[in-house]
Tab-separated table of C-alpha atoms in Angstrom:
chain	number	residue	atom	x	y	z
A	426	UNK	CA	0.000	0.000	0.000
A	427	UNK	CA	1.303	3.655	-0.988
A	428	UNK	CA	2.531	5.634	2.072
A	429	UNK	CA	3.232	9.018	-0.519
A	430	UNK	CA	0.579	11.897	-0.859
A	431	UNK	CA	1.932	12.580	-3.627
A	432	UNK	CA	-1.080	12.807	-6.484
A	433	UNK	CA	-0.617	9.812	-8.962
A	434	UNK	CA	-1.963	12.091	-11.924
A	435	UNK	CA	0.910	14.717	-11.222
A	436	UNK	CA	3.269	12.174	-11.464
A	437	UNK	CA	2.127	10.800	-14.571
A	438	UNK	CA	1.690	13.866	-16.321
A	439	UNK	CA	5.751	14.355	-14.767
A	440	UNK	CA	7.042	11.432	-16.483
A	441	UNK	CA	5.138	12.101	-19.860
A	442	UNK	CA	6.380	15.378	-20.048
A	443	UNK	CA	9.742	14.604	-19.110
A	444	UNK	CA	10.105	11.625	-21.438
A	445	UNK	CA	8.799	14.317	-24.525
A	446	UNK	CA	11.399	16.325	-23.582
A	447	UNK	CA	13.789	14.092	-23.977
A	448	UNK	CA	12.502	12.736	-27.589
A	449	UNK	CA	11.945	16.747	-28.603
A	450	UNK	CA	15.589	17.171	-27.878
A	451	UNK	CA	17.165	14.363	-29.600
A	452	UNK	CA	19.838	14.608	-27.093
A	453	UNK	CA	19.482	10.928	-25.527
A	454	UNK	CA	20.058	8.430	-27.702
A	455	UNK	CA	22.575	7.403	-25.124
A	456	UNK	CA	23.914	9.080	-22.112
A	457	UNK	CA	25.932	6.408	-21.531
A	458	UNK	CA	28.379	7.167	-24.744
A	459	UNK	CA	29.229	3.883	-26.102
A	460	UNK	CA	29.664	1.938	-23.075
A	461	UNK	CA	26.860	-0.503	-22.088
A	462	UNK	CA	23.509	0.806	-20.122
A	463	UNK	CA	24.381	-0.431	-16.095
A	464	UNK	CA	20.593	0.492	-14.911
A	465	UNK	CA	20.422	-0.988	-11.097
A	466	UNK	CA	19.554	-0.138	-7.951
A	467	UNK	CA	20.122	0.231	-4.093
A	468	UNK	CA	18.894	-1.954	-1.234
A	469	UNK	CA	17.882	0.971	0.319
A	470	UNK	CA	13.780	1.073	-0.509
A	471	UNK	CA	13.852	-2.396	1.277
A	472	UNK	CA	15.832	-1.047	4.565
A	473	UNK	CA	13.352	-2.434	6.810
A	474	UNK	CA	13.864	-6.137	5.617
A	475	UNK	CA	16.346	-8.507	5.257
A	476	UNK	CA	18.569	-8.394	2.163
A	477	UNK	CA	18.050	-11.511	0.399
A	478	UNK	CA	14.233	-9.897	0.412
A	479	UNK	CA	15.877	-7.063	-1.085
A	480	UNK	CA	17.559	-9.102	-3.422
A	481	UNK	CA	14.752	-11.588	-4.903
A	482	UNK	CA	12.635	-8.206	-5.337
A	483	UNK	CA	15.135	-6.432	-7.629
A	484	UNK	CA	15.369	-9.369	-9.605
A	485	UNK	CA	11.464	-9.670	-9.974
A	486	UNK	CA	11.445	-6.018	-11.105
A	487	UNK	CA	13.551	-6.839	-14.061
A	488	UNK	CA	17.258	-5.257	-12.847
A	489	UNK	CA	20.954	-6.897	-13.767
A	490	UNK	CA	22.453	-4.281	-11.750
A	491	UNK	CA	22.138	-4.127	-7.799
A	492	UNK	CA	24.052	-1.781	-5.013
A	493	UNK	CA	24.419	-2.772	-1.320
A	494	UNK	CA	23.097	0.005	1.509
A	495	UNK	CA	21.229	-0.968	4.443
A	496	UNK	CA	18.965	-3.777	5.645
A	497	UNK	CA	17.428	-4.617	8.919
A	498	UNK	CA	20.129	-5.930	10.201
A	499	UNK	CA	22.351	-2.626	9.452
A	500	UNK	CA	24.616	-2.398	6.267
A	501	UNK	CA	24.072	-5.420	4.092
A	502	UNK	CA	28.242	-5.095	3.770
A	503	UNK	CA	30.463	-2.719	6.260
A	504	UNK	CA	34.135	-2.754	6.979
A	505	UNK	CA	33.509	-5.297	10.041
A	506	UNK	CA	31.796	-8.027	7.830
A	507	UNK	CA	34.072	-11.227	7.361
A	508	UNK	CA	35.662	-11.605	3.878
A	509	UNK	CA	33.626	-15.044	3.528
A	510	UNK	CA	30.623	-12.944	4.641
A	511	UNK	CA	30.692	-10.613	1.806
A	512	UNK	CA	32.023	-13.074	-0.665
A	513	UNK	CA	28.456	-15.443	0.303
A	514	UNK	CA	26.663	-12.491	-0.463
A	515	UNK	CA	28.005	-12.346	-4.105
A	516	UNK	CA	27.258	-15.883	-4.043
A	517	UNK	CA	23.802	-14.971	-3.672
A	518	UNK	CA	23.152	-11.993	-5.987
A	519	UNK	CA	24.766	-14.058	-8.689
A	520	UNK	CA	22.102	-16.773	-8.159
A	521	UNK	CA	19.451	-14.310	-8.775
A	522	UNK	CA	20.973	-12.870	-11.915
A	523	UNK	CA	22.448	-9.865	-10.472
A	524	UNK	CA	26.022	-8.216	-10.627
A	525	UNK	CA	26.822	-5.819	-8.178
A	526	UNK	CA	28.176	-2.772	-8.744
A	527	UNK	CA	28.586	-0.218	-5.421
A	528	UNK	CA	28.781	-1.037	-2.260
A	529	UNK	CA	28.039	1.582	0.589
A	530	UNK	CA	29.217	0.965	3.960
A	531	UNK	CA	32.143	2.831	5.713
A	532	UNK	CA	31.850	4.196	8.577
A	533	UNK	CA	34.559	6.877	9.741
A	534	UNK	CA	35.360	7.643	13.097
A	535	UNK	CA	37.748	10.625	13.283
A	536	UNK	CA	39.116	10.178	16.978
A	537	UNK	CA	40.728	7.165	15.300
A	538	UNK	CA	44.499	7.178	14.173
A	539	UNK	CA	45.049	7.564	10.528
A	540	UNK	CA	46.597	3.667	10.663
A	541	UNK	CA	43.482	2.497	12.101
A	542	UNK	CA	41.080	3.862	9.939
A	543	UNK	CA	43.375	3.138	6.530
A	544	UNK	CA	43.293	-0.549	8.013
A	545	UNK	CA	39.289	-0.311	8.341
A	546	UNK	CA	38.991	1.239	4.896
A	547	UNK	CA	41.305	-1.558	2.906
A	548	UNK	CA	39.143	-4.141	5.009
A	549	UNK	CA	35.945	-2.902	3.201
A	550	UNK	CA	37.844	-2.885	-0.130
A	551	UNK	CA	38.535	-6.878	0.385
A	552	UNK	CA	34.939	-7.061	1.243
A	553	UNK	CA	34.215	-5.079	-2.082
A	554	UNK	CA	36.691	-7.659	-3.922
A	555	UNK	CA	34.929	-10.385	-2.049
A	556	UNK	CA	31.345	-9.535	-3.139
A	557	UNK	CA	32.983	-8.700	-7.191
A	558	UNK	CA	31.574	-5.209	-6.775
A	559	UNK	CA	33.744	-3.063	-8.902
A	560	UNK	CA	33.420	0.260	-6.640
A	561	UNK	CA	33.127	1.312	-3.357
A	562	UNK	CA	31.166	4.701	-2.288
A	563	UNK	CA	31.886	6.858	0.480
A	564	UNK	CA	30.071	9.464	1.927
A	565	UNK	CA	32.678	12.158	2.553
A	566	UNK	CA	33.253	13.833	5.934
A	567	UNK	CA	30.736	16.553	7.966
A	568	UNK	CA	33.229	17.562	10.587
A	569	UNK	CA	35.512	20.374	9.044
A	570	UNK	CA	38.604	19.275	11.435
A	571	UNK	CA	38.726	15.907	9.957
A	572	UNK	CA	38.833	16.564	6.953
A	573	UNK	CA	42.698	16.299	6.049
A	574	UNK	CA	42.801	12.485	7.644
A	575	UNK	CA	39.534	11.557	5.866
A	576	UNK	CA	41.141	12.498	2.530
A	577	UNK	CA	44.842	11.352	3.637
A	578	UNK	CA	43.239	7.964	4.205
A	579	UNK	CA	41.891	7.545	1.167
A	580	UNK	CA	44.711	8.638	-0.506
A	581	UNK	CA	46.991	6.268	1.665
A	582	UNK	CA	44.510	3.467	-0.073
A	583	UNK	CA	44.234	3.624	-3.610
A	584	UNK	CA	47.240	1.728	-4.448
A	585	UNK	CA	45.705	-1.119	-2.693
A	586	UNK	CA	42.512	-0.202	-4.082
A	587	UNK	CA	43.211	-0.507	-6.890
A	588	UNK	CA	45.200	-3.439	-6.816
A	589	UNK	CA	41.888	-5.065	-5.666
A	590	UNK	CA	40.333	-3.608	-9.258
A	591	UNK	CA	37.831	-1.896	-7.129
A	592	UNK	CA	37.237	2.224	-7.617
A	593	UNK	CA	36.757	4.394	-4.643
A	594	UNK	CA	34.077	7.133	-4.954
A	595	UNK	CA	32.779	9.852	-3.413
A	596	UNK	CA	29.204	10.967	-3.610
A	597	UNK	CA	27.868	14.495	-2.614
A	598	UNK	CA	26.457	14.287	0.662
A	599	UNK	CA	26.076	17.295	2.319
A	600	UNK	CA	28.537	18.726	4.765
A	601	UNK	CA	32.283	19.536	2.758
A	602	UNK	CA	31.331	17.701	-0.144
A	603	UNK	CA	27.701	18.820	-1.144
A	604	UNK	CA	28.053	19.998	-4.514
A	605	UNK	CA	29.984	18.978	-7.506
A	606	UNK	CA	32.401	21.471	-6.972
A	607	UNK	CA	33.450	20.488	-3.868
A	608	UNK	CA	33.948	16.931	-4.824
A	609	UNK	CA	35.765	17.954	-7.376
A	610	UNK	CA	38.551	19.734	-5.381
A	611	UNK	CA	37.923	16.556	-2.700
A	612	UNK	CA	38.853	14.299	-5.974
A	613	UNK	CA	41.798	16.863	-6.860
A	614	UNK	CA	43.327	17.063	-3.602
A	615	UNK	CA	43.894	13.164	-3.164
A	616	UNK	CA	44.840	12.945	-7.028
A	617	UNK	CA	44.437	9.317	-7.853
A	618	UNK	CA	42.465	8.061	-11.155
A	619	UNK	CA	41.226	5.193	-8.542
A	620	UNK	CA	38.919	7.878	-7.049
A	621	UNK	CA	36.407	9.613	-8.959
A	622	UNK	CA	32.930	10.858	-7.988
A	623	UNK	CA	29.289	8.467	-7.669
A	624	UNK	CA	27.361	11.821	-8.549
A	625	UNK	CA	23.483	12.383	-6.410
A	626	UNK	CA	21.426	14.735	-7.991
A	627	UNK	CA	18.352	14.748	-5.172
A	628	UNK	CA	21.197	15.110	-2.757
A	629	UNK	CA	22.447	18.614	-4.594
A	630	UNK	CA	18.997	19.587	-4.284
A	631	UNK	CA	18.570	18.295	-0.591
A	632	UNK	CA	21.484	19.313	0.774
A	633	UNK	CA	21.001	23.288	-0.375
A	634	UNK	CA	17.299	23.339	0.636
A	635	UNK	CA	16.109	22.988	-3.104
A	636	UNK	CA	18.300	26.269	-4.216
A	637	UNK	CA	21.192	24.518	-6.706
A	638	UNK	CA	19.984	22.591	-9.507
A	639	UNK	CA	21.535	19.315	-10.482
A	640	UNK	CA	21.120	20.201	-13.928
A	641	UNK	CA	23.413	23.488	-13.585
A	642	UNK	CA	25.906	22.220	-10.896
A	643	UNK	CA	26.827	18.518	-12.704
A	644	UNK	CA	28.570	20.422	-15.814
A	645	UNK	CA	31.902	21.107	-12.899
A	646	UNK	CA	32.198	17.715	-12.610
A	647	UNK	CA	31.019	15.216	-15.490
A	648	UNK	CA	34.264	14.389	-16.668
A	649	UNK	CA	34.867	12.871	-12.994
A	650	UNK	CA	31.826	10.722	-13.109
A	651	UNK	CA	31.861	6.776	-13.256
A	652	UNK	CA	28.335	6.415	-11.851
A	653	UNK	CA	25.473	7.872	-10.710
A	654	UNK	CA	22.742	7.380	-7.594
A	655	UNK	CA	19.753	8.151	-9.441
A	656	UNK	CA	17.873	10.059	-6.816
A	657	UNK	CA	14.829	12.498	-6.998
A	658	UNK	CA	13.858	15.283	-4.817
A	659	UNK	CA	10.865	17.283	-3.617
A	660	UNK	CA	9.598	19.479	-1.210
A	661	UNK	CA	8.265	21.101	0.858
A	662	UNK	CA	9.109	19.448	3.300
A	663	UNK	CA	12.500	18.023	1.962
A	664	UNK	CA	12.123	14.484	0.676
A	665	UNK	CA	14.311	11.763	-1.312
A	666	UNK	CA	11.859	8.727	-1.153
A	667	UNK	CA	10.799	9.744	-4.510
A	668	UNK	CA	10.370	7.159	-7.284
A	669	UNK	CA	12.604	8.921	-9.969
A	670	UNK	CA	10.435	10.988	-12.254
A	671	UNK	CA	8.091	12.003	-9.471
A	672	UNK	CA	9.961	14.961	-8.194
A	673	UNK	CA	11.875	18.418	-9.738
A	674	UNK	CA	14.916	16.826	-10.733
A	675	UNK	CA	14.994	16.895	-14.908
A	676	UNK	CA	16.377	13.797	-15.573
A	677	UNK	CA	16.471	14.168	-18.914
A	678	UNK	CA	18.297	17.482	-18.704
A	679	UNK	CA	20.609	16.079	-16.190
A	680	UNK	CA	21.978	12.796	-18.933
A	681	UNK	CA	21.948	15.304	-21.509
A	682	UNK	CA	24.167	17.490	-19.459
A	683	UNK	CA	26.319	14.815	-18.512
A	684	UNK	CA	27.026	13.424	-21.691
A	685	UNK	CA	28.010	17.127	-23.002
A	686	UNK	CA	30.073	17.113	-20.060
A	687	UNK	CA	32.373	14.337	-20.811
A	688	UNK	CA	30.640	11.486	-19.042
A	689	UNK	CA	31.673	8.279	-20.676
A	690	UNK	CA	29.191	5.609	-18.777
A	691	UNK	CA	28.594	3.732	-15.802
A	692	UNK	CA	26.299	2.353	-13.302
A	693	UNK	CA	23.389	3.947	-13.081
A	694	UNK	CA	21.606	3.071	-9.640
A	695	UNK	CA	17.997	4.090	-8.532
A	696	UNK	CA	18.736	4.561	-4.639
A	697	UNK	CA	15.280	5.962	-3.141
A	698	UNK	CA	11.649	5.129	-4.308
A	699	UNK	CA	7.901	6.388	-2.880
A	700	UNK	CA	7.740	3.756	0.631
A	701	UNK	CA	4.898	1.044	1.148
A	702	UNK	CA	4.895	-2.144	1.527
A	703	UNK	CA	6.665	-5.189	-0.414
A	704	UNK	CA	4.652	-5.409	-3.278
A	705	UNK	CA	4.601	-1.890	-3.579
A	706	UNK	CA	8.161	-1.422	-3.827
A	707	UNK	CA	8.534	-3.573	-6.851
A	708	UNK	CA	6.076	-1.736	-8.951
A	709	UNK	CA	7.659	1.195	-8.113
A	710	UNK	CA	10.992	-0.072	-8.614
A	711	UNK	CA	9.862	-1.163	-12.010
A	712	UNK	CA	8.347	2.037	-12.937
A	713	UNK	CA	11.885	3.333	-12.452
A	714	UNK	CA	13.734	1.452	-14.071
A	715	UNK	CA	10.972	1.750	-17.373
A	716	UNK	CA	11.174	5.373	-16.827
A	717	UNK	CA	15.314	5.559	-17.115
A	718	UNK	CA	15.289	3.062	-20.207
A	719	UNK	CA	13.062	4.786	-21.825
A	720	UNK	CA	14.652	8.706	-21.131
A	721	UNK	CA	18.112	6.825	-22.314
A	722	UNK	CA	16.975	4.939	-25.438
């Protein structure tokens, strides 16, 4: 059953007119470039329930492409899971038909030495390696007087990173890294092709209270990007648990952009949806994943 009051008509009429807009502009044929379409999605619309849940829904909805969050019993895949933990849940993913392609999990504590949290970073990158997901994503740092060991321990791990074959990225999330621009001089200060940015479009428009556009503020950083949390936005008041194509972020503007840009393709994963219950989640999951195929094709 649908939790959101938000009016199934408007919606509709959204995703029409956003999917004309696309076709009037010619501009889509494929934001991806040349490189293969990687349309997935997040665990996180099924937070509440246990993973393998999460996982048989996704594949019922029709994805290929899956990223780990949260579950009810925490992150599906942290830096304190077990190697043969991590690699099990691969195990099952694959059985389903499902490759996945992020994993989001760290968690940083600053009062930590710089040893100790390099050693918890590279532990999530085995887990990463473990599960075959080909990138980690981090959420970047709040506190201002951390930020110099945050970015010093990533730096301190991309050799082994990427000795792994496993990309660290860094998503805007509020605090010193919520906009493109700051995530690009985050990127540019640690200086290693194995981190590049997981751009969040509802977050740019979350994180600044609905004043910068997605749209506008992607074209400082599309040349960094090597995937994409596919996240809508709406207010008032503020809101993410928006099936894509239900709030003000112009999707179709935003590939366009992209590709103009310099993106050259990558996963593409729906994080958020409208909440309800089970069934619910899979229609709207579907009805996401419709919408992006049909904006990109």
């Amino acid at each position: 059953m649908k939790n959101s009051e938000f009016p199934l008509t408007i919606s509709r009429r959204h995703f029409i007119g956003k999917v004309m807009a696309a076709t009037t502009a010619g501009a889509l044929i494929n934001a991806c470039n040349n490189s293969p379409r990687q349309i997935g999605i997040y665990t996180r619309p099924w937070s509440k329930m246990e993973y393998l849940v999460a996982f048989d829904s996704i594949a019922e909805a029709g994805f290929k492409y899956l990223g780990l969050m949260s579950h009810a019993g925490g992150r599906i895949i942290s830096q304190d899971t077990q190697p043969e933990e991590a690699a099990k849940i691969g195990r099952e993913a694959k059985a389903r038909g499902l490759t996945i392609t992020s994993v989001s999990g760290h968690a940083f504590d600053g009062n930590k030495s710089l040893e100790e949290s390099i050693t918890e970073l590279k532990q999530l990158i085995d887990n990463c390696a473990a599960c075959n997901s080909p990138y980690l994503m981090l959420n970047g740092i709040s506190e201002e007087k951390f930020t110099d060991k945050y970015y010093k321990m990533i730096a301190e791990s991309c050799d082994y990173a990427a000795s792994k074959k496993v990309g660290i990225t860094l998503k805007p999330h509020g605090g010193t890294n919520a906009t493109g621009a700051e995530c690009r001089m985050r990127i540019e200060q640690v200086g290693h092709k194995s981190f590049t940015l997981w751009y969040d479009p509802g977050n740019i428009y979350f994180y600044s209270n609905g004043e910068i556009n997605p749209v506008e503020d992607v074209g400082d950083v599309a040349d960094i990007i090597t995937g994409m949390c596919v996240k809508d936005f709406r207010m008032p008041p503020r809101d993410v648990n928006v099936t894509p194509g239900n709030g003000r972020v112009d999707f179709p503007a935003l590939f366009s952009r992209m590709r103009e840009g310099g993106f050259k393709g990558g996963p593409l994963l729906i994080e958020c949806l409208e909440t309800g219950d089970n069934e619910f989640l899979i229609a709207e999951a579907r009805k996401a994943r419709e919408y992006l195929e049909n904006i990109l094709s």
